[in-house]
Coordinates of N, CA and C in Angstrom, one line a residue:
M11 N -32.7 2.8 10.4 CA -31.9 3.8 11.1 C -30.8 3.1 11.9
L12 N -29.7 3.7 12.0 CA -28.6 3.2 12.8 C -28.6 4.0 14.1
Y13 N -28.5 3.2 15.2 CA -28.4 3.7 16.6 C -27.1 3.2 17.2
I14 N -26.3 4.1 17.7 CA -25.0 3.7 18.3 C -24.9 4.2 19.7
Y15 N -24.5 3.2 20.5 CA -24.3 3.5 21.9 C -22.8 3.4 22.1
Y16 N -22.1 4.4 22.6 CA -20.6 4.4 22.8 C -20.4 4.0 24.2
G17 N -19.5 3.0 24.4 CA -19.1 2.6 25.8 C -19.8 1.3 26.1
D18 N -19.7 0.9 27.4 CA -20.3 -0.3 27.9 C -21.8 -0.1 28.0
H19 N -22.5 -1.2 27.8 CA -23.9 -1.2 28.0 C -24.3 -2.6 28.5
E20 N -25.2 -2.7 29.4 CA -25.5 -4.0 30.0 C -26.3 -4.9 29.1
D21 N -27.0 -4.5 28.2 CA -27.9 -5.4 27.3 C -27.2 -5.8 26.0
V22 N -25.9 -5.7 26.0 CA -25.1 -5.9 24.8 C -24.5 -7.3 24.8
I23 N -24.5 -8.0 23.7 CA -23.8 -9.3 23.6 C -22.4 -8.9 23.1
N24 N -21.4 -9.1 24.0 CA -20.0 -8.7 23.7 C -19.3 -9.8 23.0
R25 N -19.5 -11.1 23.2 CA -18.8 -12.2 22.6 C -19.7 -12.7 21.4
S26 N -19.8 -11.9 20.4 CA -20.7 -12.3 19.3 C -20.2 -13.6 18.6
D27 N -18.9 -13.8 18.6 CA -18.3 -15.0 17.9 C -18.8 -16.3 18.6
I28 N -18.8 -16.3 19.9 CA -19.3 -17.4 20.7 C -20.8 -17.6 20.5
Y29 N -21.5 -16.4 20.6 CA -23.0 -16.4 20.5 C -23.4 -17.0 19.1
F30 N -22.7 -16.5 18.0 CA -23.0 -16.9 16.7 C -22.8 -18.5 16.5
N31 N -21.7 -19.0 17.1 CA -21.4 -20.4 17.0 C -22.6 -21.3 17.5
S32 N -23.3 -20.8 18.5 CA -24.4 -21.6 19.1 C -25.8 -21.3 18.6
T33 N -25.9 -20.2 17.7 CA -27.2 -19.8 17.3 C -27.4 -19.7 15.8
Y34 N -26.4 -19.7 15.0 CA -26.6 -19.5 13.6 C -27.5 -20.6 13.0
Q35 N -28.2 -20.3 11.9 CA -29.1 -21.2 11.3 C -28.6 -21.4 9.8
D36 N -28.7 -22.6 9.4 CA -28.3 -23.0 8.0 C -28.9 -22.0 6.9
E37 N -30.1 -21.7 7.1 CA -30.8 -20.9 6.0 C -30.2 -19.5 5.9
W38 N -29.5 -19.0 6.9 CA -28.9 -17.7 6.8 C -28.0 -17.6 5.7
F39 N -27.3 -18.7 5.3 CA -26.3 -18.8 4.3 C -26.9 -18.8 2.9
E40 N -28.2 -18.9 2.8 CA -28.9 -18.9 1.5 C -29.2 -17.4 1.2
D41 N -29.1 -16.5 2.1 CA -29.4 -15.1 1.9 C -28.3 -14.4 1.2
E42 N -28.7 -13.7 0.1 CA -27.7 -13.0 -0.7 C -26.9 -12.0 0.0
L43 N -27.5 -11.2 0.9 CA -26.7 -10.2 1.7 C -25.6 -10.9 2.6
V44 N -26.0 -12.0 3.2 CA -25.0 -12.8 4.0 C -23.9 -13.2 3.1
R45 N -24.2 -13.7 1.9 CA -23.1 -14.2 1.0 C -22.2 -13.0 0.6
E46 N -22.8 -11.9 0.4 CA -22.0 -10.7 0.0 C -21.1 -10.2 1.1
I47 N -21.6 -10.3 2.4 CA -20.8 -9.9 3.5 C -19.6 -10.8 3.7
I48 N -19.9 -12.1 3.6 CA -18.8 -13.1 3.7 C -17.7 -12.9 2.6
L49 N -18.2 -12.6 1.4 CA -17.3 -12.4 0.3 C -16.5 -11.2 0.5
S50 N -17.1 -10.1 0.9 CA -16.5 -8.8 1.1 C -15.5 -8.8 2.2
V51 N -15.9 -9.2 3.4 CA -15.1 -9.1 4.6 C -14.1 -10.2 4.7
D52 N -14.5 -11.5 4.5 CA -13.6 -12.6 4.6 C -13.0 -13.1 3.3
R53 N -13.4 -12.5 2.2 CA -13.0 -12.9 0.9 C -13.2 -14.3 0.6
S54 N -14.3 -14.8 1.1 CA -14.7 -16.3 1.0 C -16.0 -16.4 0.4
S55 N -16.2 -17.6 -0.3 CA -17.5 -17.9 -1.0 C -18.3 -19.0 -0.3
V56 N -19.5 -18.7 -0.2 CA -20.4 -19.7 0.4 C -20.8 -20.7 -0.7
I57 N -20.4 -22.0 -0.4 CA -20.8 -23.1 -1.3 C -22.1 -23.7 -0.9
S58 N -22.2 -23.9 0.4 CA -23.4 -24.5 1.0 C -23.4 -24.0 2.5
P59 N -24.5 -24.2 3.2 CA -24.5 -23.8 4.6 C -23.4 -24.3 5.5
H60 N -22.8 -25.4 5.1 CA -21.8 -26.0 5.9 C -20.4 -26.0 5.2
L61 N -20.3 -25.3 4.1 CA -19.0 -25.3 3.4 C -18.8 -23.9 2.8
I62 N -17.8 -23.2 3.2 CA -17.4 -21.9 2.8 C -15.9 -22.1 2.3
E63 N -15.7 -21.5 1.1 CA -14.3 -21.7 0.5 C -13.5 -20.4 0.8
S64 N -12.5 -20.5 1.6 CA -11.6 -19.4 1.9 C -10.3 -19.5 1.1
P65 N -9.9 -18.4 0.6 CA -8.6 -18.4 -0.2 C -7.4 -18.6 0.7
V66 N -7.5 -18.4 2.0 CA -6.4 -18.5 2.9 C -6.5 -19.9 3.6
L67 N -7.7 -20.2 4.1 CA -7.8 -21.4 5.0 C -8.3 -22.6 4.2
G68 N -8.8 -22.4 3.0 CA -9.3 -23.6 2.3 C -10.8 -23.8 2.7
P69 N -11.3 -25.0 2.6 CA -12.7 -25.2 3.0 C -12.9 -25.0 4.5
I70 N -13.9 -24.2 4.9 CA -14.2 -24.0 6.3 C -15.7 -24.0 6.5
G71 N -16.0 -24.1 7.8 CA -17.4 -24.1 8.2 C -17.8 -22.7 8.7
P72 N -19.0 -22.4 9.0 CA -19.5 -21.1 9.5 C -18.8 -20.7 10.7
K73 N -18.4 -21.6 11.6 CA -17.8 -21.3 12.9 C -16.4 -20.7 12.7
D74 N -15.8 -20.9 11.5 CA -14.5 -20.4 11.2 C -14.4 -19.1 10.6
L75 N -15.6 -18.4 10.4 CA -15.6 -17.1 9.8 C -15.0 -16.1 10.8
S76 N -14.6 -14.9 10.4 CA -14.0 -13.9 11.2 C -15.1 -13.4 12.2
G77 N -14.6 -12.8 13.3 CA -15.5 -12.3 14.3 C -16.3 -11.1 13.8
G78 N -15.7 -10.3 12.9 CA -16.4 -9.2 12.3 C -17.6 -9.7 11.4
T79 N -17.3 -10.7 10.6 CA -18.3 -11.3 9.7 C -19.5 -11.9 10.6
K80 N -19.1 -12.6 11.6 CA -20.1 -13.2 12.5 C -21.0 -12.1 13.1
T81 N -20.4 -11.1 13.5 CA -21.1 -10.0 14.2 C -22.1 -9.3 13.2
L82 N -21.6 -9.1 11.9 CA -22.5 -8.5 10.9 C -23.7 -9.4 10.6
I83 N -23.4 -10.7 10.5 CA -24.5 -11.6 10.2 C -25.5 -11.6 11.3
L84 N -25.1 -11.6 12.6 CA -26.0 -11.5 13.7 C -26.8 -10.2 13.7
M85 N -26.1 -9.1 13.4 CA -26.8 -7.8 13.3 C -28.0 -7.8 12.3
Y86 N -27.7 -8.5 11.2 CA -28.7 -8.6 10.2 C -29.8 -9.6 10.5
K87 N -29.5 -10.7 11.1 CA -30.4 -11.8 11.2 C -31.1 -11.9 12.6
D88 N -30.5 -11.3 13.6 CA -31.0 -11.4 15.0 C -31.4 -10.0 15.5
K89 N -32.6 -9.6 15.3 CA -33.0 -8.2 15.6 C -33.4 -8.1 17.1
E90 N -33.4 -9.2 17.9 CA -33.8 -9.2 19.3 C -32.6 -8.7 20.2
H91 N -31.4 -8.7 19.7 CA -30.3 -8.4 20.5 C -29.5 -7.2 20.0
I92 N -28.7 -6.6 20.9 CA -27.8 -5.6 20.5 C -26.4 -6.2 20.6
F93 N -25.6 -6.0 19.6 CA -24.2 -6.6 19.5 C -23.2 -5.5 19.6
N94 N -22.1 -5.9 20.2 CA -20.9 -5.0 20.3 C -20.2 -5.1 19.0
A95 N -20.1 -4.0 18.3 CA -19.5 -3.9 17.0 C -18.0 -3.6 17.1
T96 N -17.5 -3.6 18.3 CA -16.1 -3.2 18.5 C -15.1 -4.2 17.9
N97 N -15.5 -5.5 17.7 CA -14.7 -6.4 17.1 C -14.8 -6.4 15.5
C98 N -15.6 -5.4 15.0 CA -15.7 -5.2 13.6 C -14.6 -4.2 13.2
G99 N -13.9 -4.4 12.1 CA -13.0 -3.5 11.6 C -13.7 -2.5 10.7
D100 N -12.9 -1.5 10.2 CA -13.5 -0.5 9.3 C -14.1 -1.2 8.0
N101 N -13.6 -2.4 7.6 CA -14.1 -3.0 6.4 C -15.6 -3.5 6.7
C102 N -16.0 -3.4 7.9 CA -17.4 -3.8 8.2 C -18.4 -2.6 8.2
A103 N -17.8 -1.4 8.3 CA -18.7 -0.2 8.4 C -19.7 -0.1 7.4
K104 N -19.3 -0.3 6.1 CA -20.3 -0.1 5.0 C -21.5 -1.1 5.2
W105 N -21.2 -2.3 5.7 CA -22.2 -3.3 5.9 C -23.1 -3.0 7.0
I106 N -22.6 -2.4 8.1 CA -23.4 -1.9 9.2 C -24.4 -0.9 8.6
L107 N -23.9 0.1 7.8 CA -24.8 1.1 7.2 C -25.9 0.4 6.3
E108 N -25.5 -0.6 5.6 CA -26.4 -1.3 4.7 C -27.5 -2.1 5.5
I109 N -27.1 -2.7 6.6 CA -28.0 -3.4 7.4 C -29.0 -2.4 8.0
A110 N -28.5 -1.3 8.4 CA -29.4 -0.2 9.0 C -30.3 0.3 8.0
K111 N -30.0 0.3 6.7 CA -30.9 0.8 5.7 C -32.1 -0.1 5.6
R112 N -31.9 -1.4 5.9 CA -32.9 -2.4 5.8 C -33.9 -2.5 7.0
G113 N -33.5 -1.8 8.1 CA -34.3 -1.8 9.3 C -33.5 -1.3 10.4
D114 N -34.2 -0.8 11.5 CA -33.5 -0.2 12.6 C -32.4 -1.2 13.2
L115 N -31.3 -0.6 13.5 CA -30.1 -1.4 14.0 C -29.5 -0.6 15.1
T116 N -29.4 -1.2 16.3 CA -28.7 -0.6 17.4 C -27.5 -1.4 17.7
I117 N -26.3 -0.7 17.8 CA -25.1 -1.4 18.1 C -24.4 -0.6 19.2
C118 N -23.4 -1.3 19.8 CA -22.5 -0.7 20.8 C -21.1 -0.6 20.2
L119 N -20.4 0.5 20.5 CA -19.1 0.6 20.0 C -18.2 1.1 21.2
Q120 N -17.0 0.7 21.2 CA -16.0 1.2 22.2 C -14.8 1.8 21.6
H121 N -14.9 2.0 20.3 CA -13.9 2.7 19.5 C -14.6 3.4 18.3
N122 N -13.8 4.2 17.6 CA -14.3 4.9 16.5 C -14.2 4.0 15.3
L123 N -15.3 3.8 14.6 CA -15.4 3.1 13.3 C -15.5 4.0 12.2
D124 N -14.8 3.8 11.1 CA -14.7 4.8 10.0 C -15.9 4.4 9.0
F125 N -16.9 5.2 9.0 CA -18.0 5.0 8.1 C -17.9 5.7 6.8
G126 N -16.7 6.2 6.5 CA -16.4 6.8 5.2 C -16.8 8.2 5.0
Y127 N -16.6 8.7 3.7 CA -16.8 10.1 3.4 C -18.2 10.4 3.0
G128 N -19.1 9.4 2.8 CA -20.4 9.7 2.3 C -21.4 10.1 3.4
E129 N -22.6 10.5 3.0 CA -23.6 10.8 4.0 C -24.3 9.6 4.5
F130 N -24.6 9.6 5.8 CA -25.4 8.5 6.4 C -26.1 9.2 7.6
E131 N -27.0 8.4 8.2 CA -27.7 9.0 9.3 C -27.6 8.0 10.5
A132 N -27.2 8.5 11.6 CA -27.1 7.7 12.8 C -27.5 8.5 14.1
V133 N -28.1 7.9 15.0 CA -28.4 8.5 16.3 C -27.5 8.0 17.3
I134 N -26.8 8.9 18.0 CA -25.9 8.6 19.1 C -26.7 8.5 20.3
L135 N -26.9 7.4 20.9 CA -27.8 7.2 22.0 C -27.4 7.8 23.3
N136 N -26.0 8.0 23.5 CA -25.5 8.6 24.7 C -26.0 10.0 24.9
C137 N -26.3 10.7 23.8 CA -26.7 12.1 23.9 C -27.9 12.4 23.0
R138 N -28.5 11.4 22.4 CA -29.7 11.5 21.5 C -29.5 12.5 20.4
Q139 N -28.2 12.5 19.9 CA -27.9 13.4 18.8 C -27.8 12.7 17.5
T140 N -28.4 13.2 16.4 CA -28.3 12.6 15.1 C -27.2 13.2 14.3
V141 N -26.4 12.3 13.7 CA -25.3 12.8 12.8 C -25.5 12.3 11.4
H142 N -24.9 13.0 10.4 CA -25.1 12.7 9.0 C -23.9 12.4 8.2
N143 N -22.7 12.5 8.9 CA -21.5 12.1 8.2 C -20.4 11.9 9.3
M144 N -19.2 11.5 8.8 CA -18.1 11.2 9.8 C -17.7 12.5 10.6
L145 N -17.7 13.6 9.9 CA -17.2 14.8 10.7 C -18.1 15.1 11.8
E146 N -19.4 15.0 11.6 CA -20.4 15.2 12.7 C -20.2 14.1 13.8
L147 N -20.0 12.9 13.3 CA -19.8 11.8 14.3 C -18.6 12.0 15.1
L148 N -17.5 12.4 14.5 CA -16.3 12.7 15.3 C -16.5 13.8 16.3
D149 N -17.2 14.8 15.9 CA -17.5 15.9 16.8 C -18.2 15.4 18.1
V150 N -19.2 14.6 17.8 CA -20.0 14.0 19.0 C -19.1 13.1 19.8
I151 N -18.3 12.3 19.2 CA -17.4 11.4 20.0 C -16.5 12.2 20.8
F152 N -15.9 13.3 20.2 CA -15.0 14.2 21.0 C -15.8 14.8 22.2
E153 N -17.0 15.2 22.0 CA -17.8 15.8 23.1 C -18.0 14.8 24.2
L154 N -18.3 13.5 23.8 CA -18.6 12.5 24.8 C -17.3 12.2 25.6
E155 N -16.2 12.1 24.9 CA -15.0 11.8 25.6 C -14.6 12.9 26.5
N156 N -14.8 14.1 26.2 CA -14.5 15.3 27.1 C -15.5 15.5 28.2
A157 N -16.6 14.9 28.1 CA -17.6 15.0 29.1 C -17.4 14.1 30.3
E158 N -16.6 13.0 30.0 CA -16.3 12.0 31.1 C -15.4 12.5 32.1

């Protein structure tokens, strides 16, 4: 299940790129979902835990991945923390939904992320309301913004 908190929250890791650089583990890059995320978001292929082939940058290491990719990998691999998904672009949204299908995922957002036209389920923690698609999510976001 996906749980979303909109706005600032004290228990959130906001600088996931820096956190990733000091906590990632080599074995993460052997996971097929991690490889798919890297290929989809950064258009790069994992050769080994220390070598990723980027069509733009050439050979890079894990620390050179995009902030969105790093955040997604942390969401998937580190279930002890809540990460700010604000530095994730819309190209990360489908992966957030996929990670949430594999187990509960709580994220923080400070902007609207486009989860697409399909059905999904998410609980908006600010108001404890469950949404099932983007239209319902946008309605809740609108209500939250007008309540402030």
